[in-house]
Amino acid sequence: MSELMLTLFNGASLGSILLLIALGLAITFGLMNVINMAHGELIMIGAYVTYVMQNLFISYLPSQYFDFYFILAIPVALLVAAGFGMIMEFSLIRFLYKRPLDSLLATWGVGLMLQQLARSIFGAPNVGVKSPSFLNGGLEVGTLLLPYSRLFILGLSITCLIGIYYYFYRTASGRRVRAVMQNRQMAECLGVSTRKVDLLTFAIGSGFAGVAGCAITLLGAIGPALGTSYIIDAFMVVVVGGVGALFGAVAGAFGIGFFNTAFEYLTNASIGKVLIFLLIIAFLQWRPSGLVTSRSRSLD
């Protein structure tokens, strides 16, 4: 029973990490149909922002305030990554809407440039980010020890999901975004500024990538190539969940997390990764549109 509980927790933990990584991509790719291959580099930016905040607190503030650096790094990473996203959208992406292959190549090039920029500023070797003291150790549940860092990432992903849901479904600005994504021409006829909506939506997706990068620093060292190890998983979650469906991304992230953990427990890490890819291929043969299908009059 303890092994089963630990496997379930590991699956939920991996699913929360995948969800946090894929939330931003679910907006830029799922809602805007932009294949943003630089999403991983936006995650990297969030991670390096956390590293810079750590060094600033170490250099300029007393040691008793050190733990606050991580709490402050989360909104700062969101804003910095959103700023990079706005620059990308204004200077490049806005010319490539409805041109998916062009956007793929262009954002891939942007990602390579951001990686080289990170190497020039921080160096090629990986750097470490020290966790705040309140995230050290774990919660004892019977014979199990649940790490506080994993529990924090789980809570952060749920908080981000609630924030996105509230914005898109409970605010006037979010309703305008959904209107533009479902029927751009009708939204323009009703006076919605689609250019502002595009800019804001891409910035929001990029900002949540920065938050994911901040959380990933709790899992290990970070480096310029950090994003390349997560971009495939992020696209996998969005495609399995259903393009344009936020709650599909939730189901896809936790489903992949649980199955991946189960396969690794029954076999090993390498074979488990192969099995999860085979399972996804088989699933997409059965449901090519993913778990959740978005329907609107413009699609019909």
Short mmCIF file of C-alpha atoms in Angstrom, two decimals:
data_model
loop_
_atom_site.label_atom_id
_atom_site.label_comp_id
_atom_site.label_asym_id
_atom_site.label_seq_id
_atom_site.Cartn_x
_atom_site.Cartn_y
_atom_site.Cartn_z
CA MET A 1 0.00 0.00 0.00
CA SER A 2 2.83 2.43 0.80
CA GLU A 3 4.44 1.71 -2.57
CA LEU A 4 1.11 2.34 -4.29
CA MET A 5 0.64 5.64 -2.45
CA LEU A 6 4.19 6.71 -3.30
CA THR A 7 3.63 5.85 -6.97
CA LEU A 8 0.39 7.85 -7.02
CA PHE A 9 2.11 10.83 -5.41
CA ASN A 10 4.99 10.65 -7.88
CA GLY A 11 2.48 10.54 -10.72
CA ALA A 12 0.63 13.57 -9.36
CA SER A 13 3.95 15.36 -8.82
CA LEU A 14 5.11 14.70 -12.38
CA GLY A 15 1.69 15.68 -13.69
CA SER A 16 1.80 18.99 -11.82
CA ILE A 17 5.23 19.76 -13.29
CA LEU A 18 4.02 18.91 -16.80
CA LEU A 19 0.89 21.01 -16.27
CA LEU A 20 2.87 24.01 -15.09
CA ILE A 21 5.16 23.70 -18.13
CA ALA A 22 2.29 23.21 -20.58
CA LEU A 23 -0.09 25.91 -19.29
CA GLY A 24 1.67 28.67 -21.22
CA LEU A 25 1.90 26.52 -24.34
CA ALA A 26 -1.79 25.65 -24.05
CA ILE A 27 -2.44 29.37 -24.52
CA THR A 28 0.06 30.20 -27.29
CA PHE A 29 -0.33 26.93 -29.22
CA GLY A 30 -3.76 25.73 -28.14
CA LEU A 31 -5.63 29.03 -28.29
CA MET A 32 -3.53 31.05 -30.77
CA ASN A 33 -2.38 28.21 -33.08
CA VAL A 34 1.21 29.46 -32.92
CA ILE A 35 3.87 26.74 -32.82
CA ASN A 36 6.23 28.43 -30.38
CA MET A 37 9.44 26.41 -30.32
CA ALA A 38 10.98 29.09 -28.08
CA HIS A 39 8.62 28.13 -25.24
CA GLY A 40 11.42 26.13 -23.62
CA GLU A 41 13.70 29.16 -23.69
CA LEU A 42 11.01 31.22 -21.96
CA ILE A 43 11.06 28.56 -19.24
CA MET A 44 14.84 29.00 -19.12
CA ILE A 45 14.41 32.76 -18.70
CA GLY A 46 12.17 32.19 -15.67
CA ALA A 47 14.78 29.86 -14.17
CA TYR A 48 17.62 32.36 -14.65
CA VAL A 49 15.48 35.15 -13.20
CA THR A 50 15.19 33.02 -10.05
CA TYR A 51 18.97 32.53 -10.06
CA VAL A 52 19.55 36.29 -10.36
CA MET A 53 17.08 37.01 -7.55
CA GLN A 54 18.91 34.53 -5.33
CA ASN A 55 22.25 36.23 -5.97
CA LEU A 56 20.79 39.69 -5.36
CA PHE A 57 19.40 38.63 -1.98
CA ILE A 58 22.72 37.02 -1.04
CA SER A 59 24.72 40.10 -2.03
CA TYR A 60 22.56 42.97 -0.78
CA LEU A 61 20.25 41.73 1.99
CA PRO A 62 20.82 40.14 5.40
CA SER A 63 20.72 36.35 5.50
CA GLN A 64 17.47 36.25 7.49
CA TYR A 65 15.63 37.59 4.43
CA PHE A 66 17.05 34.97 2.05
CA ASP A 67 13.94 32.76 1.99
CA PHE A 68 11.84 35.60 0.57
CA TYR A 69 13.80 35.59 -2.68
CA PHE A 70 11.83 32.65 -4.08
CA ILE A 71 8.43 34.15 -3.27
CA LEU A 72 9.48 37.39 -4.99
CA ALA A 73 11.05 35.52 -7.92
CA ILE A 74 7.71 34.02 -9.01
CA PRO A 75 5.98 37.31 -10.03
CA VAL A 76 9.27 38.74 -11.33
CA ALA A 77 9.80 35.67 -13.55
CA LEU A 78 6.24 36.00 -14.82
CA LEU A 79 6.71 39.67 -15.72
CA VAL A 80 10.15 39.22 -17.34
CA ALA A 81 9.05 36.24 -19.43
CA ALA A 82 5.85 38.07 -20.39
CA GLY A 83 7.98 41.03 -21.48
CA PHE A 84 10.10 38.78 -23.70
CA GLY A 85 6.89 37.28 -25.08
CA MET A 86 5.50 40.72 -25.93
CA ILE A 87 8.72 41.63 -27.74
CA MET A 88 8.57 38.37 -29.71
CA GLU A 89 4.92 38.86 -30.65
CA PHE A 90 5.30 42.50 -31.65
CA SER A 91 8.49 42.06 -33.66
CA LEU A 92 7.98 38.60 -35.19
CA ILE A 93 4.94 36.49 -34.36
CA ARG A 94 2.33 38.99 -35.57
CA PHE A 95 3.62 38.60 -39.12
CA LEU A 96 3.34 34.79 -38.98
CA TYR A 97 -0.23 34.11 -37.91
CA LYS A 98 -1.84 31.35 -40.03
CA ARG A 99 1.66 30.36 -41.20
CA PRO A 100 2.47 27.49 -38.81
CA LEU A 101 5.63 26.23 -40.52
CA ASP A 102 7.07 29.73 -40.73
CA SER A 103 6.30 30.35 -37.07
CA LEU A 104 7.92 27.03 -36.15
CA LEU A 105 11.18 27.88 -37.92
CA ALA A 106 11.22 31.49 -36.73
CA THR A 107 10.62 30.65 -33.06
CA TRP A 108 13.17 27.83 -33.24
CA GLY A 109 15.71 30.41 -34.38
CA VAL A 110 14.68 32.75 -31.57
CA GLY A 111 15.16 29.90 -29.12
CA LEU A 112 18.70 29.28 -30.35
CA MET A 113 19.50 32.98 -29.99
CA LEU A 114 18.14 33.04 -26.44
CA GLN A 115 20.23 30.00 -25.55
CA GLN A 116 23.37 31.68 -26.86
CA LEU A 117 22.47 34.89 -25.02
CA ALA A 118 22.19 32.89 -21.78
CA ARG A 119 25.59 31.29 -22.44
CA SER A 120 27.13 34.71 -23.02
CA ILE A 121 25.70 36.17 -19.80
CA PHE A 122 25.77 33.25 -17.35
CA GLY A 123 28.25 30.84 -18.99
CA ALA A 124 27.75 27.39 -20.45
CA PRO A 125 27.98 25.29 -17.21
CA ASN A 126 24.84 24.63 -15.22
CA VAL A 127 24.24 26.72 -12.11
CA GLY A 128 22.45 25.80 -8.92
CA VAL A 129 19.60 27.55 -7.15
CA LYS A 130 19.32 26.96 -3.41
CA SER A 131 15.83 26.15 -2.20
CA PRO A 132 14.37 28.32 0.58
CA SER A 133 14.45 26.70 3.98
CA PHE A 134 10.66 26.27 4.20
CA LEU A 135 10.81 23.90 1.19
CA ASN A 136 13.53 21.66 2.64
CA GLY A 137 12.51 18.30 4.03
CA GLY A 138 9.14 16.68 3.56
CA LEU A 139 5.75 15.85 5.04
CA GLU A 140 5.58 12.51 6.83
CA VAL A 141 2.41 10.55 6.07
CA GLY A 142 2.74 7.20 7.79
CA THR A 143 5.85 5.61 6.34
CA LEU A 144 5.93 8.03 3.38
CA LEU A 145 7.96 11.23 3.09
CA LEU A 146 6.41 13.69 0.64
CA PRO A 147 8.93 16.43 -0.31
CA TYR A 148 7.76 19.96 0.40
CA SER A 149 9.20 21.12 -2.94
CA ARG A 150 6.97 18.73 -4.88
CA LEU A 151 3.95 19.70 -2.80
CA PHE A 152 4.73 23.36 -3.47
CA ILE A 153 4.90 22.76 -7.25
CA LEU A 154 1.57 20.91 -7.06
CA GLY A 155 -0.02 23.84 -5.21
CA LEU A 156 1.56 26.38 -7.58
CA SER A 157 0.22 24.58 -10.66
CA ILE A 158 -3.29 24.47 -9.17
CA THR A 159 -3.07 28.17 -8.29
CA CYS A 160 -1.95 29.08 -11.83
CA LEU A 161 -4.76 26.97 -13.30
CA ILE A 162 -7.35 28.72 -11.13
CA GLY A 163 -5.92 32.09 -12.15
CA ILE A 164 -6.10 31.25 -15.86
CA TYR A 165 -9.65 29.92 -15.50
CA TYR A 166 -10.78 33.03 -13.65
CA TYR A 167 -9.21 35.30 -16.26
CA PHE A 168 -10.59 33.54 -19.34
CA TYR A 169 -14.06 32.74 -17.99
CA ARG A 170 -14.83 35.41 -15.40
CA THR A 171 -13.38 38.67 -16.76
CA ALA A 172 -14.36 40.87 -19.70
CA SER A 173 -10.82 40.82 -21.05
CA GLY A 174 -10.76 37.02 -20.96
CA ARG A 175 -14.08 36.82 -22.78
CA ARG A 176 -12.67 39.04 -25.51
CA VAL A 177 -9.71 36.69 -25.85
CA ARG A 178 -12.00 33.69 -26.21
CA ALA A 179 -14.15 35.54 -28.71
CA VAL A 180 -11.16 36.38 -30.90
CA MET A 181 -9.83 32.82 -30.78
CA GLN A 182 -13.22 31.34 -31.70
CA ASN A 183 -14.29 33.80 -34.41
CA ARG A 184 -11.84 36.59 -35.20
CA GLN A 185 -13.95 38.26 -37.91
CA MET A 186 -17.06 38.47 -35.75
CA ALA A 187 -15.03 39.87 -32.83
CA GLU A 188 -13.59 42.56 -35.10
CA CYS A 189 -17.09 43.46 -36.27
CA LEU A 190 -18.11 43.94 -32.64
CA GLY A 191 -15.24 46.37 -32.04
CA VAL A 192 -12.71 44.13 -30.32
CA SER A 193 -9.09 45.18 -30.96
CA THR A 194 -7.68 41.86 -32.11
CA ARG A 195 -4.10 43.17 -32.20
CA LYS A 196 -4.21 44.04 -28.49
CA VAL A 197 -5.78 40.67 -27.74
CA ASP A 198 -3.05 38.82 -29.66
CA LEU A 199 -0.30 40.74 -27.85
CA LEU A 200 -1.84 40.24 -24.42
CA THR A 201 -2.58 36.55 -24.95
CA PHE A 202 0.95 35.74 -26.12
CA ALA A 203 2.37 37.69 -23.17
CA ILE A 204 0.21 35.69 -20.72
CA GLY A 205 1.33 32.38 -22.21
CA SER A 206 4.96 33.46 -22.07
CA GLY A 207 4.58 34.67 -18.49
CA PHE A 208 3.34 31.31 -17.26
CA ALA A 209 6.35 29.70 -18.96
CA GLY A 210 8.50 31.93 -16.75
CA VAL A 211 6.62 30.74 -13.65
CA ALA A 212 7.29 27.15 -14.72
CA GLY A 213 10.99 27.95 -15.02
CA CYS A 214 10.98 29.37 -11.51
CA ALA A 215 9.43 26.16 -10.17
CA ILE A 216 11.84 23.91 -12.07
CA THR A 217 14.78 25.39 -10.14
CA LEU A 218 13.51 23.38 -7.16
CA LEU A 219 14.24 20.15 -9.03
CA GLY A 220 17.91 20.60 -9.89
CA ALA A 221 20.57 22.66 -11.61
CA ILE A 222 19.67 24.91 -14.56
CA GLY A 223 21.53 25.76 -17.75
CA PRO A 224 21.10 27.37 -21.19
CA ALA A 225 19.69 24.14 -22.66
CA LEU A 226 17.12 23.71 -19.87
CA GLY A 227 14.12 24.29 -22.13
CA THR A 228 15.01 21.67 -24.74
CA SER A 229 14.40 18.88 -22.22
CA TYR A 230 10.85 20.08 -21.52
CA ILE A 231 9.50 21.37 -24.84
CA ILE A 232 8.56 17.91 -26.20
CA ASP A 233 6.68 17.03 -23.00
CA ALA A 234 4.84 20.36 -23.15
CA PHE A 235 3.65 19.81 -26.73
CA MET A 236 2.74 16.23 -25.84
CA VAL A 237 0.46 17.40 -23.01
CA VAL A 238 -1.29 20.01 -25.18
CA VAL A 239 -1.85 17.64 -28.12
CA VAL A 240 -3.14 14.80 -25.93
CA GLY A 241 -5.41 17.13 -23.96
CA GLY A 242 -6.86 18.74 -27.09
CA VAL A 243 -5.77 21.89 -28.89
CA GLY A 244 -7.57 24.91 -27.45
CA ALA A 245 -8.79 23.16 -24.29
CA LEU A 246 -7.25 24.24 -20.98
CA PHE A 247 -8.94 21.49 -19.00
CA GLY A 248 -7.82 19.00 -21.61
CA ALA A 249 -4.27 20.07 -20.79
CA VAL A 250 -4.96 19.29 -17.12
CA ALA A 251 -6.22 15.79 -17.97
CA GLY A 252 -3.34 15.25 -20.39
CA ALA A 253 -0.68 16.36 -17.90
CA PHE A 254 -1.88 14.20 -15.01
CA GLY A 255 -2.69 11.26 -17.30
CA ILE A 256 0.80 11.30 -18.79
CA GLY A 257 2.29 11.80 -15.32
CA PHE A 258 0.50 8.79 -13.81
CA PHE A 259 1.12 6.46 -16.76
CA ASN A 260 4.76 7.50 -17.03
CA THR A 261 5.34 6.87 -13.32
CA ALA A 262 3.55 3.51 -13.51
CA PHE A 263 5.56 2.38 -16.54
CA GLU A 264 8.83 3.44 -14.92
CA TYR A 265 7.87 1.56 -11.73
CA LEU A 266 7.06 -1.63 -13.68
CA THR A 267 10.08 -1.43 -16.04
CA ASN A 268 12.72 1.33 -15.97
CA ALA A 269 13.07 4.97 -17.03
CA SER A 270 14.08 4.30 -20.65
CA ILE A 271 11.49 1.62 -21.36
CA GLY A 272 8.84 3.67 -19.53
CA LYS A 273 9.48 6.64 -21.82
CA VAL A 274 9.14 4.42 -24.89
CA LEU A 275 5.89 2.94 -23.59
CA ILE A 276 4.36 6.34 -22.87
CA PHE A 277 5.14 7.49 -26.42
CA LEU A 278 3.59 4.31 -27.84
CA LEU A 279 0.50 4.86 -25.67
CA ILE A 280 0.16 8.45 -26.89
CA ILE A 281 0.51 7.39 -30.54
CA ALA A 282 -2.19 4.74 -30.05
CA PHE A 283 -4.44 7.24 -28.27
CA LEU A 284 -4.12 9.82 -31.05
CA GLN A 285 -5.02 7.17 -33.60
CA TRP A 286 -8.26 6.71 -31.67
CA ARG A 287 -8.89 10.41 -30.87
CA PRO A 288 -6.86 12.61 -33.24
CA SER A 289 -8.34 15.80 -31.76
CA GLY A 290 -7.34 14.90 -28.18
CA LEU A 291 -9.32 14.35 -25.01
CA VAL A 292 -11.35 17.57 -25.26
CA THR A 293 -12.54 18.99 -28.57
CA SER A 294 -13.31 22.71 -28.89
CA ARG A 295 -16.29 23.44 -31.10
CA SER A 296 -17.60 26.75 -32.37
CA ARG A 297 -19.62 28.01 -35.31
CA SER A 298 -16.47 29.14 -37.10
CA LEU A 299 -15.08 25.60 -36.91
CA ASP A 300 -18.34 24.01 -38.08
#
